[in-house]
mmCIF file of C-alpha atoms and ligand atoms in Angstrom:
data_model
loop_
_atom_site.group_PDB
_atom_site.id
_atom_site.type_symbol
_atom_site.label_atom_id
_atom_site.label_comp_id
_atom_site.label_asym_id
_atom_site.label_seq_id
_atom_site.Cartn_x
_atom_site.Cartn_y
_atom_site.Cartn_z
ATOM 1 C CA MET A 335 0.051 -0.028 -0.064
ATOM 2 C CA ALA A 336 1.321 3.333 -0.978
ATOM 3 C CA THR A 337 2.507 5.717 1.863
ATOM 4 C CA ILE A 338 2.716 9.425 2.075
ATOM 5 C CA ARG A 339 6.396 9.012 1.468
ATOM 6 C CA ASP A 340 5.877 7.160 -1.740
ATOM 7 C CA VAL A 341 3.792 9.977 -3.020
ATOM 8 C CA ALA A 342 6.346 12.658 -1.989
ATOM 9 C CA ARG A 343 9.184 10.646 -3.741
ATOM 10 C CA ALA A 344 7.127 10.163 -6.967
ATOM 11 C CA ALA A 345 6.093 13.723 -7.064
ATOM 12 C CA GLY A 346 9.591 15.008 -6.091
ATOM 13 C CA VAL A 347 8.358 17.039 -3.073
ATOM 14 C CA SER A 348 8.599 16.800 0.695
ATOM 15 C CA VAL A 349 6.333 14.918 2.869
ATOM 16 C CA SER A 350 5.024 17.993 4.361
ATOM 17 C CA THR A 351 4.019 19.320 0.896
ATOM 18 C CA VAL A 352 2.093 16.242 0.235
ATOM 19 C CA SER A 353 0.301 16.806 3.611
ATOM 20 C CA HIS A 354 -0.530 20.326 2.807
ATOM 21 C CA VAL A 355 -2.048 19.406 -0.545
ATOM 22 C CA ILE A 356 -4.186 16.623 0.952
ATOM 23 C CA ASN A 357 -5.260 18.721 4.007
ATOM 24 C CA GLY A 358 -5.460 22.196 2.434
ATOM 25 C CA THR A 359 -3.402 23.574 5.405
ATOM 26 C CA ARG A 360 -1.058 25.774 3.419
ATOM 27 C CA PHE A 361 -0.879 27.192 -0.196
ATOM 28 C CA VAL A 362 0.915 25.044 -2.625
ATOM 29 C CA ALA A 363 1.793 26.287 -6.232
ATOM 30 C CA PRO A 364 -0.813 24.786 -8.565
ATOM 31 C CA GLU A 365 1.973 22.977 -10.716
ATOM 32 C CA THR A 366 3.326 21.300 -7.540
ATOM 33 C CA ALA A 367 -0.224 20.349 -6.303
ATOM 34 C CA ARG A 368 -0.858 18.883 -9.794
ATOM 35 C CA LEU A 369 2.210 16.765 -9.453
ATOM 36 C CA VAL A 370 1.190 15.557 -6.041
ATOM 37 C CA ARG A 371 -2.332 14.657 -7.224
ATOM 38 C CA ASP A 372 -0.955 13.004 -10.120
ATOM 39 C CA ALA A 373 1.229 10.795 -7.849
ATOM 40 C CA ILE A 374 -1.591 10.109 -5.544
ATOM 41 C CA GLY A 375 -3.599 8.852 -8.549
ATOM 42 C CA THR A 376 -0.827 6.913 -10.034
ATOM 43 C CA LEU A 377 0.043 5.217 -6.715
ATOM 44 C CA GLY A 378 -3.521 4.819 -5.610
ATOM 45 C CA TYR A 379 -2.635 6.351 -2.382
ATOM 46 C CA ALA A 380 -5.502 6.702 0.092
ATOM 47 C CA PRO A 381 -4.789 8.008 3.633
ATOM 48 C CA ASN A 382 -6.202 5.459 6.045
ATOM 49 C CA GLY A 383 -9.991 5.955 6.178
ATOM 50 C CA ILE A 384 -10.106 5.899 9.989
ATOM 51 C CA ALA A 385 -7.268 8.325 10.174
ATOM 52 C CA ARG A 386 -8.981 10.620 7.732
ATOM 53 C CA ALA A 387 -12.192 10.452 9.538
ATOM 54 C CA LEU A 388 -10.524 11.359 12.731
ATOM 55 C CA LYS A 389 -8.578 14.138 10.971
ATOM 56 C CA GLY A 390 -11.678 16.219 10.775
ATOM 57 C CA SER A 391 -11.775 16.296 14.522
ATOM 58 C CA ARG A 392 -8.136 17.184 14.720
ATOM 59 C CA THR A 393 -6.591 20.289 16.093
ATOM 60 C CA ARG A 394 -3.280 19.512 14.457
ATOM 61 C CA THR A 395 -1.578 20.392 17.701
ATOM 62 C CA LEU A 396 1.010 18.382 19.651
ATOM 63 C CA GLY A 397 1.489 18.842 23.416
ATOM 64 C CA MET A 398 4.989 18.540 25.062
ATOM 65 C CA ILE A 399 6.062 18.437 28.596
ATOM 66 C CA VAL A 400 9.856 19.073 29.312
ATOM 67 C CA THR A 401 11.773 19.383 32.585
ATOM 68 C CA ALA A 402 13.166 22.869 31.720
ATOM 69 C CA SER A 403 13.266 24.440 28.300
ATOM 70 C CA SER A 404 15.864 26.666 29.802
ATOM 71 C CA ASN A 405 18.431 23.785 29.540
ATOM 72 C CA PRO A 406 20.242 24.395 26.055
ATOM 73 C CA PHE A 407 20.000 20.741 25.252
ATOM 74 C CA PHE A 408 16.241 20.533 25.909
ATOM 75 C CA ALA A 409 15.799 23.917 23.865
ATOM 76 C CA GLN A 410 17.551 22.347 20.838
ATOM 77 C CA VAL A 411 15.321 19.218 21.041
ATOM 78 C CA ILE A 412 12.220 21.327 21.341
ATOM 79 C CA HIS A 413 13.394 23.465 18.335
ATOM 80 C CA GLY A 414 13.882 20.347 16.187
ATOM 81 C CA LEU A 415 10.414 18.963 17.158
ATOM 82 C CA GLU A 416 8.669 22.195 16.679
ATOM 83 C CA THR A 417 10.278 22.852 13.293
ATOM 84 C CA ALA A 418 9.429 19.286 11.990
ATOM 85 C CA ALA A 419 5.825 19.625 13.220
ATOM 86 C CA PHE A 420 5.399 23.004 11.622
ATOM 87 C CA GLU A 421 6.505 21.678 8.225
ATOM 88 C CA ARG A 422 3.674 19.052 8.513
ATOM 89 C CA GLY A 423 1.124 21.807 9.474
ATOM 90 C CA TYR A 424 1.053 20.995 13.184
ATOM 91 C CA SER A 425 1.776 23.443 16.111
ATOM 92 C CA LEU A 426 3.260 22.644 19.514
ATOM 93 C CA ILE A 427 2.102 23.631 22.960
ATOM 94 C CA LEU A 428 4.948 23.345 25.586
ATOM 95 C CA CYS A 429 4.883 22.989 29.306
ATOM 96 C CA ASN A 430 7.843 23.048 31.832
ATOM 97 C CA SER A 431 7.357 20.523 34.712
ATOM 98 C CA ASP A 432 10.651 21.342 36.567
ATOM 99 C CA ASP A 433 10.623 17.571 37.252
ATOM 100 C CA ASP A 434 7.886 18.102 39.632
ATOM 101 C CA LEU A 435 5.345 15.159 39.239
ATOM 102 C CA ASP A 436 2.355 17.158 40.512
ATOM 103 C CA LYS A 437 3.125 19.901 38.173
ATOM 104 C CA GLN A 438 3.669 17.469 35.456
ATOM 105 C CA LEU A 439 0.096 16.216 35.926
ATOM 106 C CA ARG A 440 -1.246 19.597 35.782
ATOM 107 C CA CYS A 441 0.588 20.361 32.597
ATOM 108 C CA PHE A 442 -0.922 17.185 31.072
ATOM 109 C CA ASP A 443 -4.491 18.184 32.158
ATOM 110 C CA SER A 444 -3.852 21.684 30.575
ATOM 111 C CA LEU A 445 -2.640 20.111 27.309
ATOM 112 C CA HIS A 446 -5.501 17.685 27.369
ATOM 113 C CA SER A 447 -8.016 20.511 27.802
ATOM 114 C CA ARG A 448 -6.649 21.897 24.587
ATOM 115 C CA ARG A 449 -7.550 18.718 22.709
ATOM 116 C CA ILE A 450 -3.960 17.996 21.544
ATOM 117 C CA ASP A 451 -3.541 15.205 18.914
ATOM 118 C CA GLY A 452 -0.522 13.693 20.592
ATOM 119 C CA LEU A 453 1.732 14.037 23.586
ATOM 120 C CA VAL A 454 5.551 14.021 23.984
ATOM 121 C CA VAL A 455 7.141 13.763 27.499
ATOM 122 C CA MET A 456 10.741 14.655 27.966
ATOM 123 C CA THR A 457 11.133 14.508 31.854
ATOM 124 C CA SER A 458 12.607 12.242 34.570
ATOM 125 C CA ASN A 459 9.154 11.301 35.845
ATOM 126 C CA ALA A 460 7.937 9.785 32.603
ATOM 127 C CA ASP A 461 7.365 6.588 34.417
ATOM 128 C CA LEU A 462 4.662 3.993 34.168
ATOM 129 C CA ALA A 463 2.590 5.542 36.949
ATOM 130 C CA PHE A 464 2.368 8.816 35.081
ATOM 131 C CA LEU A 465 1.560 6.989 31.719
ATOM 132 C CA GLU A 466 -1.221 5.073 33.478
ATOM 133 C CA VAL A 467 -2.823 8.334 34.665
ATOM 134 C CA VAL A 468 -2.522 9.691 30.899
ATOM 135 C CA GLU A 469 -4.251 6.619 29.706
ATOM 136 C CA ALA A 470 -7.002 6.847 32.202
ATOM 137 C CA ARG A 471 -7.639 10.559 31.359
ATOM 138 C CA ALA A 472 -7.027 10.389 27.707
ATOM 139 C CA PRO A 473 -7.613 6.787 26.549
ATOM 140 C CA GLY A 474 -5.735 6.053 23.317
ATOM 141 C CA LEU A 475 -4.010 9.476 23.080
ATOM 142 C CA PRO A 476 -0.867 8.833 20.925
ATOM 143 C CA ARG A 477 2.123 9.500 23.172
ATOM 144 C CA LEU A 478 5.870 9.352 22.891
ATOM 145 C CA LEU A 479 8.796 9.480 25.373
ATOM 146 C CA LEU A 480 11.849 11.569 24.457
ATOM 147 C CA ASP A 481 15.298 11.118 26.057
ATOM 148 C CA SER A 482 13.980 8.192 28.115
ATOM 149 C CA PRO A 483 14.197 4.458 28.061
ATOM 150 C CA PRO A 484 11.168 2.582 26.571
ATOM 151 C CA ARG A 485 8.192 2.079 28.862
ATOM 152 C CA ASP A 486 5.802 -0.722 28.519
ATOM 153 C CA GLY A 487 3.587 0.048 25.494
ATOM 154 C CA CYS A 488 5.061 3.556 24.954
ATOM 155 C CA CYS A 489 7.516 4.587 22.101
ATOM 156 C CA ALA A 490 10.699 6.173 23.270
ATOM 157 C CA VAL A 491 13.250 8.113 21.212
ATOM 158 C CA ALA A 492 16.710 8.583 22.747
ATOM 159 C CA ASP A 493 20.397 8.632 22.241
ATOM 160 C CA ASP A 494 22.267 5.290 23.033
ATOM 161 C CA SER A 495 23.709 6.639 26.293
ATOM 162 C CA VAL A 496 25.531 3.281 27.088
ATOM 163 C CA ARG A 497 27.449 3.600 23.791
ATOM 164 C CA GLY A 498 28.027 7.422 24.653
ATOM 165 C CA GLY A 499 29.525 6.419 28.011
ATOM 166 C CA ARG A 500 31.719 3.897 26.522
ATOM 167 C CA LEU A 501 32.822 6.460 23.901
ATOM 168 C CA GLY A 502 33.876 8.837 26.511
ATOM 169 C CA ALA A 503 35.828 6.251 28.522
ATOM 170 C CA GLY A 504 37.476 4.986 25.350
ATOM 171 C CA LEU A 505 38.625 8.396 24.374
ATOM 172 C CA LEU A 506 40.061 9.255 27.775
ATOM 173 C CA LEU A 507 41.811 5.985 28.253
ATOM 174 C CA GLY A 508 43.189 6.235 24.635
ATOM 175 C CA CYS A 509 44.631 9.554 25.537
ATOM 176 C CA GLY A 510 46.533 7.888 28.376
ATOM 177 C CA PHE A 511 44.521 9.059 31.268
ATOM 178 C CA ARG A 512 44.047 6.655 34.186
ATOM 179 C CA ARG A 513 42.679 8.806 36.950
ATOM 180 C CA ILE A 514 39.373 9.721 35.337
ATOM 181 C CA ALA A 515 36.712 11.178 37.329
ATOM 182 C CA CYS A 516 32.976 11.298 36.325
ATOM 183 C CA ILE A 517 30.238 13.539 37.369
ATOM 184 C CA THR A 518 26.809 12.053 36.745
ATOM 185 C CA GLY A 519 23.338 13.437 36.738
ATOM 186 C CA PRO A 520 20.966 12.742 39.696
ATOM 187 C CA GLY A 521 20.564 9.093 40.771
ATOM 188 C CA PRO A 522 17.183 8.491 39.213
ATOM 189 C CA HIS A 523 18.204 10.141 35.961
ATOM 190 C CA GLN A 524 18.139 7.193 33.431
ATOM 191 C CA ARG A 525 20.321 8.673 30.930
ATOM 192 C CA SER A 526 23.133 9.221 33.505
ATOM 193 C CA ARG A 527 22.763 5.606 34.624
ATOM 194 C CA SER A 528 23.099 4.342 31.282
ATOM 195 C CA ARG A 529 26.188 6.611 30.620
ATOM 196 C CA PHE A 530 27.617 5.413 33.819
ATOM 197 C CA GLU A 531 27.140 1.713 32.663
ATOM 198 C CA GLY A 532 28.824 2.552 29.412
ATOM 199 C CA PHE A 533 31.788 4.331 31.270
ATOM 200 C CA ALA A 534 32.254 1.267 33.516
ATOM 201 C CA LEU A 535 32.213 -1.036 30.546
ATOM 202 C CA GLY A 536 34.726 1.096 28.804
ATOM 203 C CA LEU A 537 37.093 0.885 31.713
ATOM 204 C CA GLU A 538 36.447 -2.708 32.144
ATOM 205 C CA GLU A 539 37.455 -3.419 28.448
ATOM 206 C CA ALA A 540 40.887 -1.763 29.436
ATOM 207 C CA GLY A 541 41.169 -3.967 32.347
ATOM 208 C CA LEU A 542 40.334 -1.125 34.791
ATOM 209 C CA ALA A 543 37.682 -0.695 37.300
ATOM 210 C CA VAL A 544 35.775 2.509 38.326
ATOM 211 C CA ASP A 545 37.436 4.362 41.254
ATOM 212 C CA ARG A 546 34.416 5.232 43.317
ATOM 213 C CA SER A 547 36.298 8.008 44.932
ATOM 214 C CA LEU A 548 36.376 9.770 41.671
ATOM 215 C CA VAL A 549 32.687 9.588 41.111
ATOM 216 C CA ARG A 550 30.497 12.502 42.081
ATOM 217 C CA GLU A 551 26.728 12.892 41.571
ATOM 218 C CA ALA A 552 25.357 16.347 40.573
ATOM 219 C CA ASP A 553 22.210 17.846 39.102
ATOM 220 C CA LEU A 554 23.070 18.549 35.428
ATOM 221 C CA THR A 555 23.563 22.216 36.131
ATOM 222 C CA MET A 556 26.704 24.439 35.799
ATOM 223 C CA ALA A 557 26.663 25.035 39.641
ATOM 224 C CA GLY A 558 26.408 21.254 40.275
ATOM 225 C CA GLY A 559 29.203 20.573 38.041
ATOM 226 C CA TYR A 560 31.333 23.363 39.567
ATOM 227 C CA ALA A 561 30.645 22.141 43.212
ATOM 228 C CA ALA A 562 31.434 18.448 42.175
ATOM 229 C CA ALA A 563 34.853 19.385 40.479
ATOM 230 C CA LEU A 564 35.936 21.560 43.433
ATOM 231 C CA GLU A 565 35.436 18.463 45.592
ATOM 232 C CA LEU A 566 37.326 16.213 43.088
ATOM 233 C CA LEU A 567 40.175 18.676 42.561
ATOM 234 C CA ALA A 568 40.710 18.912 46.368
ATOM 235 C CA LEU A 569 41.387 15.238 46.656
ATOM 236 C CA PRO A 570 44.857 14.275 47.841
ATOM 237 C CA GLU A 571 45.304 12.617 44.403
ATOM 238 C CA PRO A 572 43.176 14.679 42.088
ATOM 239 C CA PRO A 573 41.923 13.241 38.638
ATOM 240 C CA ASP A 574 43.836 14.159 35.515
ATOM 241 C CA ALA A 575 40.396 13.941 33.454
ATOM 242 C CA VAL A 576 36.818 14.625 34.168
ATOM 243 C CA PHE A 577 33.978 13.178 32.232
ATOM 244 C CA ALA A 578 30.869 15.248 33.021
ATOM 245 C CA PHE A 579 27.659 13.624 31.776
ATOM 246 C CA ASN A 580 26.280 16.754 30.238
ATOM 247 C CA ASP A 581 27.958 19.932 28.931
ATOM 248 C CA MET A 582 26.252 22.307 31.493
ATOM 249 C CA MET A 583 28.182 20.489 34.325
ATOM 250 C CA ALA A 584 31.347 20.483 32.085
ATOM 251 C CA VAL A 585 31.131 24.248 32.060
ATOM 252 C CA GLY A 586 31.061 24.263 35.810
ATOM 253 C CA VAL A 587 34.197 22.038 35.861
ATOM 254 C CA LEU A 588 36.100 24.465 33.522
ATOM 255 C CA ARG A 589 35.278 27.284 36.065
ATOM 256 C CA ALA A 590 36.413 25.126 38.933
ATOM 257 C CA ALA A 591 39.612 24.313 37.225
ATOM 258 C CA GLN A 592 40.292 27.883 36.439
ATOM 259 C CA GLU A 593 39.721 28.856 40.156
ATOM 260 C CA ARG A 594 42.127 26.207 41.118
ATOM 261 C CA GLY A 595 44.820 27.529 38.674
ATOM 262 C CA LEU A 596 44.660 24.471 36.585
ATOM 263 C CA ARG A 597 45.150 24.974 32.713
ATOM 264 C CA VAL A 598 42.750 22.892 30.526
ATOM 265 C CA PRO A 599 43.830 20.607 28.944
ATOM 266 C CA ASP A 600 47.551 20.940 30.169
ATOM 267 C CA ALA A 601 46.722 20.115 33.833
ATOM 268 C CA LEU A 602 43.265 18.665 33.474
ATOM 269 C CA SER A 603 41.254 17.435 30.591
ATOM 270 C CA VAL A 604 37.436 17.948 30.508
ATOM 271 C CA LEU A 605 34.897 15.874 28.510
ATOM 272 C CA GLY A 606 31.161 16.740 28.378
ATOM 273 C CA TYR A 607 27.902 15.206 26.843
ATOM 274 C CA ASP A 608 25.426 16.565 24.528
ATOM 275 C CA ASP A 609 27.318 19.065 22.331
ATOM 276 C CA ILE A 610 25.095 22.006 23.065
ATOM 277 C CA GLU A 611 25.744 25.075 20.804
ATOM 278 C CA LEU A 612 27.822 26.681 23.477
ATOM 279 C CA ALA A 613 30.362 23.816 23.692
ATOM 280 C CA ALA A 614 32.260 24.990 20.568
ATOM 281 C CA TYR A 615 32.639 28.675 21.877
ATOM 282 C CA LEU A 616 34.044 27.889 25.264
ATOM 283 C CA THR A 617 37.711 28.529 26.079
ATOM 284 C CA PRO A 618 38.982 25.970 25.495
ATOM 285 C CA PRO A 619 36.232 24.709 23.176
ATOM 286 C CA LEU A 620 34.691 21.734 24.768
ATOM 287 C CA SER A 621 35.316 18.016 23.808
ATOM 288 C CA THR A 622 32.072 16.170 24.107
ATOM 289 C CA VAL A 623 29.767 13.239 23.338
ATOM 290 C CA ARG A 624 27.292 14.654 20.753
ATOM 291 C CA GLN A 625 23.769 13.512 20.912
ATOM 292 C CA SER A 626 21.884 15.193 18.035
ATOM 293 C CA ALA A 627 19.142 17.066 19.927
ATOM 294 C CA GLY A 628 17.618 18.455 16.818
ATOM 295 C CA ALA A 629 17.286 15.072 15.227
ATOM 296 C CA LEU A 630 15.869 13.569 18.373
ATOM 297 C CA GLY A 631 13.060 16.211 18.406
ATOM 298 C CA ALA A 632 12.378 15.954 14.736
ATOM 299 C CA ARG A 633 12.252 12.187 14.857
ATOM 300 C CA ALA A 634 9.707 12.357 17.612
ATOM 301 C CA ALA A 635 7.461 14.746 15.599
ATOM 302 C CA GLU A 636 7.664 12.576 12.423
ATOM 303 C CA LEU A 637 6.775 9.441 14.213
ATOM 304 C CA LEU A 638 3.839 10.870 16.006
ATOM 305 C CA ILE A 639 2.432 12.649 12.900
ATOM 306 C CA ASP A 640 2.989 9.745 10.738
ATOM 307 C CA HIS A 641 1.024 7.755 13.205
ATOM 308 C CA LEU A 642 -1.778 10.320 13.264
ATOM 309 C CA GLU A 643 -1.879 10.926 9.544
ATOM 310 C CA GLU A 644 -1.275 7.361 8.422
ATOM 311 C CA GLU A 645 -1.995 5.299 11.376
ATOM 312 C CA ARG A 646 1.523 3.866 11.084
ATOM 313 C CA PRO A 647 2.507 2.132 14.382
ATOM 314 C CA LEU A 648 4.829 3.731 16.899
ATOM 315 C CA PRO A 649 8.043 1.678 17.347
ATOM 316 C CA ASP A 650 9.014 0.716 20.957
ATOM 317 C CA LEU A 651 12.466 2.422 20.771
ATOM 318 C CA ILE A 652 14.312 4.634 18.366
ATOM 319 C CA SER A 653 17.877 4.775 19.613
ATOM 320 C CA LEU A 654 20.080 7.441 17.837
ATOM 321 C CA PRO A 655 23.879 6.796 17.985
ATOM 322 C CA PRO A 656 25.920 9.446 19.874
ATOM 323 C CA GLU A 657 29.462 10.567 18.413
ATOM 324 C CA LEU A 658 32.589 11.956 19.799
ATOM 325 C CA VAL A 659 33.473 15.587 19.018
ATOM 326 C CA LEU A 660 37.069 16.426 19.828
ATOM 327 C CA ARG A 661 37.941 20.034 20.622
ATOM 328 C CA GLY A 662 40.561 21.587 22.848
ATOM 329 C CA SER A 663 39.509 20.574 26.463
ATOM 330 C CA VAL A 664 41.059 17.206 26.059
ATOM 331 C CA GLY A 665 44.686 16.779 25.803
ATOM 332 C CA ARG A 666 47.288 14.191 27.051
ATOM 333 C CA PRO A 667 48.363 13.395 30.594
ATOM 334 C CA SER A 668 51.160 16.041 31.574
ATOM 335 C CA THR A 669 54.579 14.740 32.369
ATOM 336 C CA ARG A 670 53.805 15.124 36.057
ATOM 337 C CA GLN A 671 50.590 13.165 35.816
ATOM 338 C CA ALA A 672 52.340 10.481 33.674
HETATM 339 O O1 RIB B 875 21.679 18.365 29.633
HETATM 340 C C1 RIB B 875 20.498 17.615 29.995
HETATM 341 C C2 RIB B 875 20.872 16.151 30.046
HETATM 342 O O2 RIB B 875 19.852 15.421 30.696
HETATM 343 C C3 RIB B 875 21.157 15.576 28.613
HETATM 344 O O3 RIB B 875 22.345 14.777 28.505
HETATM 345 C C4 RIB B 875 19.847 14.797 28.321
HETATM 346 O O4 RIB B 875 20.309 13.526 27.887
HETATM 347 C C5 RIB B 875 19.176 14.898 29.518
HETATM 348 O O5 RIB B 875 18.694 13.587 29.985
#
């Protein structure tokens, strides 16, 4: 059965253009519209009857609940999602939960009252209990978790954080570092736990074990990374490299190193995670494990809208591969450290 993507390919246009021609949600040049209609006829494309029937009752609005849109990583994810949704004629209503479960539930009720067609949740409390409440209050509402592990019966889109942790450990070990500290997110933070699992695996593969005296838990903020780094750098035997599980905490580590008179990377190497836009403009520019925030958001929008428009099933998990981005904040162990 032909899909909207087949029609777009045949007509030589984007999926969003096909959607606008079908739904009349935006002006499309007559010649382009004709190409689309010809392709629909040739391929015998017919949007799913149920989906089209429901389309009439659609608001073409997606709802999103995030921990804090002030975090640059979350902001980049939101931008990717909103841009992809807009291309398909959908708008986005955003709520910040500040990782407060009660506020998260009130956010959901507010979004539900606005008859959203689909829900995206990117918080640390996107657990089964919350999803059961959503199902009870909005049976069958299409929903998707972002930056989260898969939950029973709910699609999740996230980076492969275990792989990201291993990449970070492998880089620093490969540079010759052996006293590697890591600053994780809060205990329940699933992404951090996966990164730590990967970090430990990376050390294990090199015949090493995690030195628990070099592990600190923080809160994914600059202040948290700064405080954790001051503790680590005050140890009798301080680390020669720090792997922070997000770039915001790595910014705090850079500040702490500067205060302690440690040049980066000569006296201390620093590795982050996320590759937020700021990372490339720090002094020195931050080496990091990139998870493509924009792609995460765009993929979430595409999956939900394809599900709504085509009734295409939502997969259990879409895991996007992270990649290393080498910049000036990671060097080699100094002769003293060696
Ligand atoms: O900066 C926020 C961090 O927490 C990111 O690494 C993202 O994965 C989120 O879980």
